[in-house]
Amino acid sequence: MNNKIKKSLYWFILLQPFLDFYWFYNPPLSTILPFTFPTIVRILAVIILFGMFFSQKHNWQKVGKQWWIMAYTTILIVYSALHIWHVKTFISVNPNDYGYTTTGEIFYLIRMFLPVIVLYITANSNLERKDFIHVIQGLVGSISITIVLSNLFLISLMSYGNQFIQGNIFSWFIGKRMSYFLLASKGFFNFANTISAILFMLLPLMLYILVTQLNLINIALYAFQSLAMLELGTKVAAYGLIIANSVFVFLYLIHHFAFKNVKINNYAISTIVLCTLATSLIFPFSPAIQRGDFEEKVTELRTQKKNHKTSHKQVDANKILRNGLKKYSGKKREKFLKNFFAKYSDFYSLNSRFLKQSYSYKYDPEFWLGIIKLPIKDRMNNRLIEQKMLNQVVKTNNNKLDKWLGISYVRETNVFNLERDFIAQTYSLGLIGMIIFVGIYLVILIYAGFKWIFNFQNRSFLNSCLLTSSGFLIFSSYYSGNVMDFLTATLILSFIMGYLLKNLNTTKETA
């Protein structure tokens, strides 16, 4: 039975990238069943793993002796009941209550609990080092090769859209330079941010495999992963490539010179240096750098127009706004503002999706009046506006329990999924729910870090890479968002953290 659990877990984690394909989450496939096909598969798979694991007498007897597991489960159940009770009633300006449904919210809570189960099963499994390495190789290969080959043959989806790219990696250097959003490639995956964070997390482990098992397959996997991270066109992927390579080499040297538990593999180091030099030459032409330059120029251009060369249409819009605010009050003011935003919002550098869909000016024009008074740089800061919209939603409901129990995931994402994890979950789940469902990974990381620091036996090179890998994903989830609510990322993170916990205070790992 132990081998069956191990094999089932092995193949379940390897399946995750394929369950993240874009088409599963969008019509027509997403509308066939009440919930998306990948989520249903994952729930059923985890239930099977759970049943297999606890069908063994010693496993459920062990849980009975682990008070912290019982306490966590009890808190989880009590919180979930209170959360559903709290978010059922809500005061909002939106007539459809931001699409809230109790069924959708319960389904979300179930999804968020799945990775915790996988983490516990992995930590208590008999997963061997060779099995873990094969899973990491499989994940790196399936994600990276998909991105690189789909980019090469121009069948990749855009990272910043859902159409196909217009140029492959060779277009970065040859002919007329295209815009970054026509070149950035996410393969066939759903969210570029999520895949970027996963590759950033997997890179230290891929480098560990490279230096401990130097062969052509691992060299090829590392090269493909490096290219894929550049082609994604996100800051997390592009800068993550540089950060991960640098941190890994630093760790390698620390373990060699200070801990003296690894030997330097000169051929492997040469491979990393050569690959890093090659990607450094490509890096300035990558979509991520283009995007940064583009956004900086747009902000500068619009600021100059605001300060020096304001167009006649902009002047007219400002004049109409000033006159209207002086002339109208009450319901007439509200009607005037709605008409004004319908006609002139394009002149104020506002994200039209925010204005018209996320938190519509039709329901709260006064809010958007306050937004257009902000400096242009702030108006173009999507994360800032996302948070201001959510703050306004919370303010309208005016319930102190929102801080602790949240406003619901369904409402939060239908306004806009805030691109800053941990803060996003504080809105959707409240402070208590955030700690229970996503803060738990940070708690485990800190716990593992203390175990690593205070027990020399735990300071193997593999454990160092596992800690670094987990830390990278948690950092990138806060930096870019769209990670901790998505099972592709959290299930892989749970598998890695579970294996880290398994290694701590057990048999001494070799380098």
Short mmCIF file of C-alpha atoms in Angstrom, two decimals:
data_model
loop_
_atom_site.label_atom_id
_atom_site.label_comp_id
_atom_site.label_asym_id
_atom_site.label_seq_id
_atom_site.Cartn_x
_atom_site.Cartn_y
_atom_site.Cartn_z
CA MET A 1 0.00 0.00 0.00
CA ASN A 2 2.86 2.43 0.78
CA ASN A 3 4.21 1.99 -2.76
CA LYS A 4 0.74 2.60 -4.22
CA ILE A 5 0.43 5.83 -2.25
CA LYS A 6 3.90 6.91 -3.36
CA LYS A 7 3.21 6.17 -7.03
CA SER A 8 -0.21 7.83 -6.92
CA LEU A 9 1.29 10.97 -5.34
CA TYR A 10 4.14 10.89 -7.88
CA TRP A 11 1.83 10.86 -10.91
CA PHE A 12 -0.67 13.28 -9.36
CA ILE A 13 2.00 15.99 -8.98
CA LEU A 14 3.37 15.34 -12.47
CA LEU A 15 -0.14 15.84 -13.86
CA GLN A 16 -0.48 19.38 -12.46
CA PRO A 17 0.97 21.39 -15.39
CA PHE A 18 -1.37 19.65 -17.84
CA LEU A 19 -4.36 20.51 -15.66
CA ASP A 20 -3.36 24.18 -15.93
CA PHE A 21 -3.96 24.46 -19.70
CA TYR A 22 -5.85 27.63 -20.59
CA TRP A 23 -8.75 25.94 -22.39
CA PHE A 24 -9.92 24.11 -19.26
CA TYR A 25 -10.71 27.44 -17.59
CA ASN A 26 -12.47 29.17 -20.48
CA PRO A 27 -15.53 28.43 -22.63
CA PRO A 28 -16.62 26.05 -23.97
CA LEU A 29 -14.80 23.53 -21.72
CA SER A 30 -15.29 25.61 -18.56
CA THR A 31 -19.08 25.70 -19.02
CA ILE A 32 -19.70 21.97 -19.55
CA LEU A 33 -19.72 21.19 -15.81
CA PRO A 34 -20.71 23.37 -12.81
CA PHE A 35 -17.02 23.56 -11.86
CA THR A 36 -13.88 23.35 -13.96
CA PHE A 37 -12.70 19.91 -15.01
CA PRO A 38 -9.17 20.23 -13.46
CA THR A 39 -10.60 21.16 -10.06
CA ILE A 40 -12.97 18.18 -10.09
CA VAL A 41 -10.06 15.88 -11.06
CA ARG A 42 -7.91 17.31 -8.27
CA ILE A 43 -10.62 16.95 -5.62
CA LEU A 44 -11.31 13.34 -6.60
CA ALA A 45 -7.58 12.54 -6.74
CA VAL A 46 -6.91 14.02 -3.29
CA ILE A 47 -9.91 12.17 -1.85
CA ILE A 48 -8.45 8.91 -3.23
CA LEU A 49 -4.99 9.73 -1.84
CA PHE A 50 -6.57 10.63 1.50
CA GLY A 51 -8.51 7.35 1.57
CA MET A 52 -5.48 5.28 0.64
CA PHE A 53 -3.31 6.98 3.25
CA PHE A 54 -5.75 6.70 6.13
CA SER A 55 -6.83 3.17 5.25
CA GLN A 56 -3.61 2.21 7.02
CA LYS A 57 -4.20 1.85 10.74
CA HIS A 58 -0.87 3.31 11.85
CA ASN A 59 -1.51 6.54 9.89
CA TRP A 60 -4.80 7.47 11.55
CA GLN A 61 -3.47 6.34 14.92
CA LYS A 62 -0.51 8.68 14.38
CA VAL A 63 -2.82 11.62 13.64
CA GLY A 64 -4.64 11.00 16.91
CA LYS A 65 -1.40 11.65 18.77
CA GLN A 66 -0.59 14.87 16.85
CA TRP A 67 -2.50 17.52 18.79
CA TRP A 68 -1.52 20.30 16.39
CA ILE A 69 -3.19 18.49 13.48
CA MET A 70 -6.38 18.03 15.48
CA ALA A 71 -6.28 21.67 16.63
CA TYR A 72 -5.70 22.95 13.08
CA THR A 73 -8.57 20.84 11.70
CA THR A 74 -10.94 22.03 14.42
CA ILE A 75 -10.02 25.69 13.83
CA LEU A 76 -10.45 25.17 10.08
CA ILE A 77 -13.96 23.72 10.45
CA VAL A 78 -15.11 26.40 12.91
CA TYR A 79 -13.65 29.21 10.79
CA SER A 80 -15.23 27.87 7.57
CA ALA A 81 -18.68 27.77 9.19
CA LEU A 82 -18.29 31.32 10.55
CA HIS A 83 -16.94 32.58 7.21
CA ILE A 84 -19.89 31.20 5.23
CA TRP A 85 -22.35 32.56 7.82
CA HIS A 86 -20.71 36.01 7.72
CA VAL A 87 -20.34 36.50 3.95
CA LYS A 88 -23.92 35.45 3.15
CA THR A 89 -25.18 38.92 4.02
CA PHE A 90 -23.45 41.86 2.41
CA ILE A 91 -24.26 45.47 1.54
CA SER A 92 -22.94 46.54 -1.85
CA VAL A 93 -23.60 49.08 -4.58
CA ASN A 94 -23.57 46.31 -7.17
CA PRO A 95 -27.10 44.90 -7.76
CA ASN A 96 -25.83 41.35 -8.35
CA ASP A 97 -23.68 41.42 -5.16
CA TYR A 98 -20.47 40.90 -7.21
CA GLY A 99 -21.71 37.47 -8.32
CA TYR A 100 -21.60 35.90 -4.84
CA THR A 101 -22.90 32.34 -4.39
CA THR A 102 -22.60 30.19 -1.28
CA THR A 103 -21.86 27.11 -3.40
CA GLY A 104 -18.95 28.87 -5.11
CA GLU A 105 -17.52 30.00 -1.79
CA ILE A 106 -17.74 26.53 -0.21
CA PHE A 107 -16.08 25.07 -3.29
CA TYR A 108 -13.26 27.61 -2.92
CA LEU A 109 -12.66 26.64 0.74
CA ILE A 110 -12.47 22.99 -0.27
CA ARG A 111 -9.95 23.84 -3.00
CA MET A 112 -7.79 25.77 -0.56
CA PHE A 113 -7.65 22.79 1.81
CA LEU A 114 -6.50 20.25 -0.82
CA PRO A 115 -2.80 21.31 -0.79
CA VAL A 116 -2.68 21.00 3.01
CA ILE A 117 -3.74 17.35 2.69
CA VAL A 118 -1.08 16.76 0.01
CA LEU A 119 1.55 18.41 2.21
CA TYR A 120 0.70 16.12 5.15
CA ILE A 121 0.64 12.96 3.01
CA THR A 122 3.97 13.84 1.39
CA ALA A 123 5.60 14.60 4.74
CA ASN A 124 4.50 11.19 6.05
CA SER A 125 5.10 9.16 2.90
CA ASN A 126 8.01 6.90 2.03
CA LEU A 127 8.91 9.06 -0.97
CA GLU A 128 12.57 8.49 -1.84
CA ARG A 129 15.08 11.04 -3.06
CA LYS A 130 15.23 9.53 -6.56
CA ASP A 131 11.41 9.74 -6.85
CA PHE A 132 11.44 13.37 -5.76
CA ILE A 133 14.16 14.20 -8.31
CA HIS A 134 12.22 12.50 -11.11
CA VAL A 135 9.14 14.58 -10.25
CA ILE A 136 11.14 17.84 -10.38
CA GLN A 137 12.67 16.83 -13.72
CA GLY A 138 9.22 15.97 -15.05
CA LEU A 139 7.72 19.29 -13.93
CA VAL A 140 10.59 21.34 -15.34
CA GLY A 141 10.49 19.44 -18.63
CA SER A 142 6.71 19.53 -19.15
CA ILE A 143 6.43 23.26 -18.41
CA SER A 144 9.64 24.55 -20.01
CA ILE A 145 9.60 22.45 -23.19
CA THR A 146 5.94 23.36 -23.77
CA ILE A 147 6.75 27.09 -23.54
CA VAL A 148 9.93 26.95 -25.66
CA LEU A 149 8.54 24.78 -28.47
CA SER A 150 5.19 26.58 -28.66
CA ASN A 151 7.11 29.87 -28.84
CA LEU A 152 9.35 28.54 -31.61
CA PHE A 153 6.39 27.42 -33.76
CA LEU A 154 4.24 30.49 -32.94
CA ILE A 155 1.48 28.46 -31.31
CA SER A 156 1.98 29.86 -27.81
CA LEU A 157 -0.60 32.02 -26.08
CA MET A 158 0.43 35.56 -25.15
CA SER A 159 1.43 36.05 -21.52
CA TYR A 160 -0.57 39.31 -21.46
CA GLY A 161 -3.56 38.12 -23.46
CA ASN A 162 -5.30 35.05 -24.75
CA GLN A 163 -4.40 35.29 -28.41
CA PHE A 164 -1.45 33.61 -30.09
CA ILE A 165 1.94 35.36 -30.14
CA GLN A 166 3.01 37.19 -33.30
CA GLY A 167 6.74 36.52 -33.09
CA ASN A 168 9.06 33.91 -31.61
CA ILE A 169 12.37 34.38 -29.80
CA PHE A 170 14.19 35.15 -33.07
CA SER A 171 11.85 38.14 -33.56
CA TRP A 172 13.49 39.75 -30.54
CA PHE A 173 16.62 40.35 -32.63
CA ILE A 174 15.59 40.25 -36.31
CA GLY A 175 13.50 42.77 -38.27
CA LYS A 176 11.20 45.42 -36.87
CA ARG A 177 10.90 45.10 -33.12
CA MET A 178 7.40 44.11 -32.00
CA SER A 179 5.66 45.16 -28.81
CA TYR A 180 6.36 43.03 -25.74
CA PHE A 181 2.77 41.76 -25.46
CA LEU A 182 2.97 40.22 -28.94
CA LEU A 183 6.14 38.32 -27.97
CA ALA A 184 5.75 37.24 -24.32
CA SER A 185 4.80 33.54 -24.29
CA LYS A 186 3.05 31.43 -21.66
CA GLY A 187 2.74 28.27 -23.73
CA PHE A 188 -0.71 26.76 -23.25
CA PHE A 189 -0.98 27.67 -19.57
CA ASN A 190 -3.68 29.74 -17.90
CA PHE A 191 -1.79 32.47 -16.01
CA ALA A 192 1.73 33.68 -16.82
CA ASN A 193 2.21 34.87 -13.21
CA THR A 194 1.45 31.42 -11.83
CA ILE A 195 3.76 29.57 -14.22
CA SER A 196 6.50 32.16 -13.65
CA ALA A 197 6.33 31.62 -9.88
CA ILE A 198 6.43 27.84 -10.33
CA LEU A 199 9.52 27.96 -12.57
CA PHE A 200 11.19 30.36 -10.13
CA MET A 201 10.46 27.87 -7.34
CA LEU A 202 11.72 24.89 -9.34
CA LEU A 203 15.00 26.46 -10.54
CA PRO A 204 17.06 25.93 -7.32
CA LEU A 205 15.97 22.28 -7.33
CA MET A 206 16.82 21.88 -11.02
CA LEU A 207 20.26 23.38 -10.33
CA TYR A 208 20.68 20.99 -7.39
CA ILE A 209 19.94 18.08 -9.73
CA LEU A 210 22.38 19.50 -12.28
CA VAL A 211 25.34 19.71 -9.89
CA THR A 212 24.66 16.32 -8.29
CA GLN A 213 23.81 14.46 -11.52
CA LEU A 214 25.53 16.22 -14.40
CA ASN A 215 24.38 14.71 -17.69
CA LEU A 216 23.00 15.84 -21.04
CA ILE A 217 19.36 15.45 -19.96
CA ASN A 218 19.78 17.73 -16.95
CA ILE A 219 21.82 20.26 -18.94
CA ALA A 220 19.05 20.33 -21.58
CA LEU A 221 16.34 20.75 -18.90
CA TYR A 222 18.25 23.65 -17.32
CA ALA A 223 18.72 25.32 -20.72
CA PHE A 224 15.03 24.90 -21.61
CA GLN A 225 13.98 26.29 -18.23
CA SER A 226 16.23 29.34 -18.62
CA LEU A 227 14.81 30.08 -22.07
CA ALA A 228 11.23 29.55 -20.88
CA MET A 229 11.70 32.00 -18.01
CA LEU A 230 12.90 34.67 -20.44
CA GLU A 231 10.14 33.96 -22.96
CA LEU A 232 7.39 34.28 -20.32
CA GLY A 233 8.08 38.00 -20.22
CA THR A 234 7.18 38.55 -16.55
CA LYS A 235 9.46 40.21 -14.03
CA VAL A 236 9.20 37.23 -11.68
CA ALA A 237 10.44 34.84 -14.38
CA ALA A 238 13.11 37.08 -15.94
CA TYR A 239 14.60 38.52 -12.77
CA GLY A 240 13.91 35.25 -10.96
CA LEU A 241 16.29 33.53 -13.37
CA ILE A 242 19.10 35.86 -12.30
CA ILE A 243 18.19 35.72 -8.60
CA ALA A 244 17.88 31.93 -8.47
CA ASN A 245 21.20 31.35 -10.27
CA SER A 246 23.00 33.79 -7.97
CA VAL A 247 21.47 32.47 -4.74
CA PHE A 248 22.16 28.88 -5.75
CA VAL A 249 25.85 29.52 -6.46
CA PHE A 250 26.12 31.34 -3.12
CA LEU A 251 24.51 28.38 -1.31
CA TYR A 252 26.79 25.96 -3.16
CA LEU A 253 29.89 27.82 -2.02
CA ILE A 254 28.61 28.09 1.57
CA HIS A 255 28.05 24.34 1.72
CA HIS A 256 31.48 23.68 0.26
CA PHE A 257 33.60 26.11 2.27
CA ALA A 258 31.60 26.57 5.50
CA PHE A 259 29.60 23.38 6.03
CA LYS A 260 32.03 21.21 4.07
CA ASN A 261 29.32 18.76 3.01
CA VAL A 262 29.53 19.15 -0.79
CA LYS A 263 32.33 18.92 -3.29
CA ILE A 264 32.57 21.44 -6.10
CA ASN A 265 31.60 19.99 -9.48
CA ASN A 266 33.68 22.14 -11.83
CA TYR A 267 31.89 20.91 -14.95
CA ALA A 268 28.49 21.71 -13.46
CA ILE A 269 29.63 25.17 -12.35
CA SER A 270 31.03 25.79 -15.84
CA THR A 271 27.67 24.80 -17.32
CA ILE A 272 25.81 27.22 -15.04
CA VAL A 273 28.25 30.04 -15.81
CA LEU A 274 28.03 29.48 -19.59
CA CYS A 275 24.22 29.29 -19.51
CA THR A 276 24.05 32.41 -17.33
CA LEU A 277 26.31 34.30 -19.75
CA ALA A 278 24.17 33.21 -22.70
CA THR A 279 20.92 34.28 -21.04
CA SER A 280 22.57 37.56 -19.94
CA LEU A 281 23.18 38.38 -23.61
CA ILE A 282 19.54 37.63 -24.44
CA PHE A 283 18.11 39.30 -21.31
CA PRO A 284 18.17 42.95 -22.57
CA PHE A 285 16.03 41.92 -25.59
CA SER A 286 13.49 39.93 -23.55
CA PRO A 287 9.81 40.98 -23.33
CA ALA A 288 10.12 41.67 -19.59
CA ILE A 289 12.70 44.39 -20.20
CA GLN A 290 10.68 45.76 -23.13
CA ARG A 291 7.61 45.93 -20.91
CA GLY A 292 9.45 47.84 -18.19
CA ASP A 293 10.81 50.34 -20.73
CA PHE A 294 7.36 50.71 -22.35
CA GLU A 295 5.53 51.38 -19.07
CA GLU A 296 8.17 53.89 -18.00
CA LYS A 297 7.90 55.77 -21.30
CA VAL A 298 4.10 55.78 -21.24
CA THR A 299 4.04 57.15 -17.70
CA GLU A 300 6.61 59.79 -18.59
CA LEU A 301 4.75 60.76 -21.79
CA ARG A 302 1.39 61.09 -20.06
CA THR A 303 2.93 63.06 -17.22
CA GLN A 304 4.51 65.46 -19.73
CA LYS A 305 1.18 65.91 -21.47
CA LYS A 306 -0.46 66.61 -18.15
CA ASN A 307 2.13 69.18 -17.17
CA HIS A 308 3.00 70.81 -20.51
CA LYS A 309 1.03 69.83 -23.57
CA THR A 310 -2.48 68.98 -22.41
CA SER A 311 -4.67 68.33 -25.45
CA HIS A 312 -7.69 70.47 -26.28
CA LYS A 313 -9.96 67.47 -25.62
CA GLN A 314 -8.38 66.99 -22.19
CA VAL A 315 -8.86 70.70 -21.40
CA ASP A 316 -12.47 70.48 -22.55
CA ALA A 317 -13.07 67.40 -20.38
CA ASN A 318 -11.59 69.11 -17.32
CA LYS A 319 -13.68 72.20 -17.95
CA ILE A 320 -16.87 70.16 -18.38
CA LEU A 321 -16.12 68.33 -15.13
CA ARG A 322 -15.49 71.52 -13.16
CA ASN A 323 -18.62 73.23 -14.48
CA GLY A 324 -20.76 70.16 -13.87
CA LEU A 325 -19.59 69.76 -10.28
CA LYS A 326 -20.43 73.42 -9.61
CA LYS A 327 -23.80 73.23 -11.30
CA TYR A 328 -25.23 69.92 -10.04
CA SER A 329 -25.83 68.28 -6.68
CA GLY A 330 -27.63 65.23 -5.34
CA LYS A 331 -29.14 62.90 -7.94
CA LYS A 332 -28.39 65.31 -10.78
CA ARG A 333 -24.69 65.31 -9.81
CA GLU A 334 -24.67 61.51 -9.82
CA LYS A 335 -26.31 61.42 -13.27
CA PHE A 336 -23.85 64.01 -14.59
CA LEU A 337 -20.84 62.03 -13.33
CA LYS A 338 -22.12 58.81 -14.90
CA ASN A 339 -22.51 60.53 -18.26
CA PHE A 340 -19.12 62.17 -17.87
CA PHE A 341 -17.28 58.90 -17.25
CA ALA A 342 -19.12 57.26 -20.13
CA LYS A 343 -17.78 59.92 -22.50
CA TYR A 344 -14.47 61.15 -21.09
CA SER A 345 -12.88 58.41 -18.96
CA ASP A 346 -10.35 57.61 -21.71
CA PHE A 347 -8.59 60.94 -21.08
CA TYR A 348 -7.62 60.03 -17.51
CA SER A 349 -5.35 56.99 -18.03
CA LEU A 350 -7.79 54.65 -16.28
CA ASN A 351 -7.98 50.91 -16.80
CA SER A 352 -11.29 50.54 -18.65
CA ARG A 353 -11.90 47.09 -17.18
CA PHE A 354 -11.70 48.50 -13.66
CA LEU A 355 -13.97 51.43 -14.50
CA LYS A 356 -16.63 49.56 -16.46
CA GLN A 357 -16.61 46.01 -15.08
CA SER A 358 -14.74 45.50 -11.81
CA TYR A 359 -16.24 48.40 -9.86
CA SER A 360 -18.49 50.17 -12.34
CA TYR A 361 -18.78 53.93 -12.41
CA LYS A 362 -22.52 53.36 -12.98
CA TYR A 363 -22.92 52.32 -9.32
CA ASP A 364 -20.39 54.59 -7.61
CA PRO A 365 -19.25 57.54 -9.78
CA GLU A 366 -18.05 59.50 -6.73
CA PHE A 367 -15.38 56.86 -6.10
CA TRP A 368 -14.00 57.31 -9.61
CA LEU A 369 -14.10 61.07 -9.24
CA GLY A 370 -11.66 60.63 -6.37
CA ILE A 371 -9.49 58.32 -8.48
CA ILE A 372 -9.08 60.77 -11.38
CA LYS A 373 -7.79 63.36 -8.91
CA LEU A 374 -4.81 61.10 -8.16
CA PRO A 375 -1.45 61.67 -9.92
CA ILE A 376 -1.14 59.89 -13.30
CA LYS A 377 1.46 57.48 -11.94
CA ASP A 378 -0.99 56.31 -9.28
CA ARG A 379 -3.87 56.04 -11.77
CA MET A 380 -1.70 53.74 -13.89
CA ASN A 381 -0.69 51.61 -10.90
CA ASN A 382 -3.07 48.68 -11.29
CA ARG A 383 -2.33 47.14 -7.89
CA LEU A 384 -3.04 50.45 -6.16
CA ILE A 385 -6.40 50.87 -7.93
CA GLU A 386 -7.28 47.21 -7.29
CA GLN A 387 -6.75 47.74 -3.58
CA LYS A 388 -8.67 51.03 -3.55
CA MET A 389 -11.65 49.32 -5.22
CA LEU A 390 -11.63 46.55 -2.61
CA ASN A 391 -11.29 49.10 0.19
CA GLN A 392 -14.38 50.85 -1.15
CA VAL A 393 -16.32 47.58 -1.26
CA VAL A 394 -15.37 46.88 2.38
CA LYS A 395 -16.22 50.47 3.36
CA THR A 396 -19.69 50.17 1.81
CA ASN A 397 -20.46 46.98 3.73
CA ASN A 398 -19.25 48.65 6.94
CA ASN A 399 -18.95 45.47 9.02
CA LYS A 400 -16.08 45.07 11.48
CA LEU A 401 -16.08 41.30 10.99
CA ASP A 402 -14.89 41.78 7.39
CA LYS A 403 -11.39 42.32 8.76
CA TRP A 404 -11.39 38.90 10.45
CA LEU A 405 -13.70 36.77 8.28
CA GLY A 406 -13.38 38.45 4.86
CA ILE A 407 -15.82 39.51 2.15
CA SER A 408 -15.61 36.16 0.26
CA TYR A 409 -13.33 34.96 -2.52
CA VAL A 410 -16.17 35.15 -5.04
CA ARG A 411 -16.77 38.85 -4.38
CA GLU A 412 -13.08 39.73 -4.21
CA THR A 413 -12.24 38.10 -7.55
CA ASN A 414 -15.34 39.46 -9.28
CA VAL A 415 -14.22 42.95 -8.30
CA PHE A 416 -10.63 42.08 -9.24
CA ASN A 417 -8.20 39.44 -8.08
CA LEU A 418 -5.69 41.63 -6.26
CA GLU A 419 -2.21 40.94 -7.62
CA ARG A 420 -0.62 40.60 -4.19
CA ASP A 421 -1.17 37.30 -2.40
CA PHE A 422 -1.60 37.27 1.37
CA ILE A 423 -3.14 40.76 1.11
CA ALA A 424 -5.65 39.42 -1.44
CA GLN A 425 -6.63 36.58 0.90
CA THR A 426 -6.96 39.04 3.78
CA TYR A 427 -9.77 40.67 1.77
CA SER A 428 -11.40 37.43 0.62
CA LEU A 429 -10.94 35.28 3.74
CA GLY A 430 -10.19 37.83 6.43
CA LEU A 431 -7.09 37.84 8.61
CA ILE A 432 -8.03 34.55 10.30
CA GLY A 433 -8.71 32.76 7.01
CA MET A 434 -5.55 34.11 5.42
CA ILE A 435 -3.46 32.66 8.27
CA ILE A 436 -5.27 29.31 8.17
CA PHE A 437 -5.19 28.77 4.41
CA VAL A 438 -2.10 30.56 3.07
CA GLY A 439 -0.24 31.82 6.13
CA ILE A 440 0.29 28.17 7.08
CA TYR A 441 2.93 27.86 4.33
CA LEU A 442 4.87 30.79 5.77
CA VAL A 443 4.59 29.26 9.26
CA ILE A 444 5.94 25.93 7.97
CA LEU A 445 8.76 27.71 6.13
CA ILE A 446 9.79 29.55 9.31
CA TYR A 447 9.55 26.31 11.32
CA ALA A 448 11.72 24.47 8.77
CA GLY A 449 14.16 27.39 8.78
CA PHE A 450 14.61 27.11 12.55
CA LYS A 451 15.09 23.35 12.24
CA TRP A 452 17.75 24.00 9.58
CA ILE A 453 19.55 26.61 11.71
CA PHE A 454 19.62 24.78 15.03
CA ASN A 455 20.34 21.24 13.87
CA PHE A 456 23.49 20.75 11.80
CA GLN A 457 22.25 17.37 10.63
CA ASN A 458 19.38 19.16 8.85
CA ARG A 459 21.77 21.46 6.96
CA SER A 460 22.14 19.24 3.92
CA PHE A 461 22.51 20.91 0.57
CA LEU A 462 19.20 19.43 -0.57
CA ASN A 463 17.36 20.86 2.44
CA SER A 464 18.91 24.26 1.75
CA CYS A 465 17.63 24.12 -1.83
CA LEU A 466 14.17 22.99 -0.67
CA LEU A 467 13.99 25.91 1.78
CA THR A 468 15.14 28.35 -0.91
CA SER A 469 12.70 26.94 -3.44
CA SER A 470 9.71 27.27 -1.07
CA GLY A 471 10.79 30.77 -0.10
CA PHE A 472 10.97 31.83 -3.75
CA LEU A 473 7.35 30.84 -4.40
CA ILE A 474 6.06 32.58 -1.28
CA PHE A 475 8.03 35.73 -2.17
CA SER A 476 6.80 35.76 -5.78
CA SER A 477 3.20 35.18 -4.67
CA TYR A 478 3.35 38.35 -2.60
CA TYR A 479 5.19 40.27 -5.31
CA SER A 480 3.06 39.33 -8.34
CA GLY A 481 -0.09 37.64 -7.03
CA ASN A 482 -2.18 34.99 -8.82
CA VAL A 483 -0.30 32.15 -7.11
CA MET A 484 -1.67 31.05 -3.74
CA ASP A 485 -5.28 30.75 -4.95
CA PHE A 486 -4.24 28.50 -7.84
CA LEU A 487 -3.87 24.78 -7.24
CA THR A 488 -1.17 24.19 -9.84
CA ALA A 489 1.21 26.29 -7.75
CA THR A 490 0.05 25.36 -4.25
CA LEU A 491 -0.06 21.60 -4.88
CA ILE A 492 3.51 21.63 -6.19
CA LEU A 493 4.58 23.86 -3.27
CA SER A 494 2.90 21.46 -0.83
CA PHE A 495 4.72 18.53 -2.38
CA ILE A 496 8.09 20.32 -2.04
CA MET A 497 7.41 21.53 1.51
CA GLY A 498 6.10 18.11 2.52
CA TYR A 499 9.30 16.50 1.27
CA LEU A 500 11.31 19.13 3.17
CA LEU A 501 9.46 18.30 6.41
CA LYS A 502 10.03 14.60 5.75
CA ASN A 503 13.78 15.21 5.51
CA LEU A 504 14.03 17.24 8.70
CA ASN A 505 14.95 15.23 11.78
CA THR A 506 14.95 11.94 9.91
CA THR A 507 17.85 10.21 8.23
CA LYS A 508 20.79 12.36 7.33
CA GLU A 509 20.58 13.40 3.68
CA THR A 510 23.62 13.30 1.51
CA ALA A 511 24.49 16.36 -0.54
#
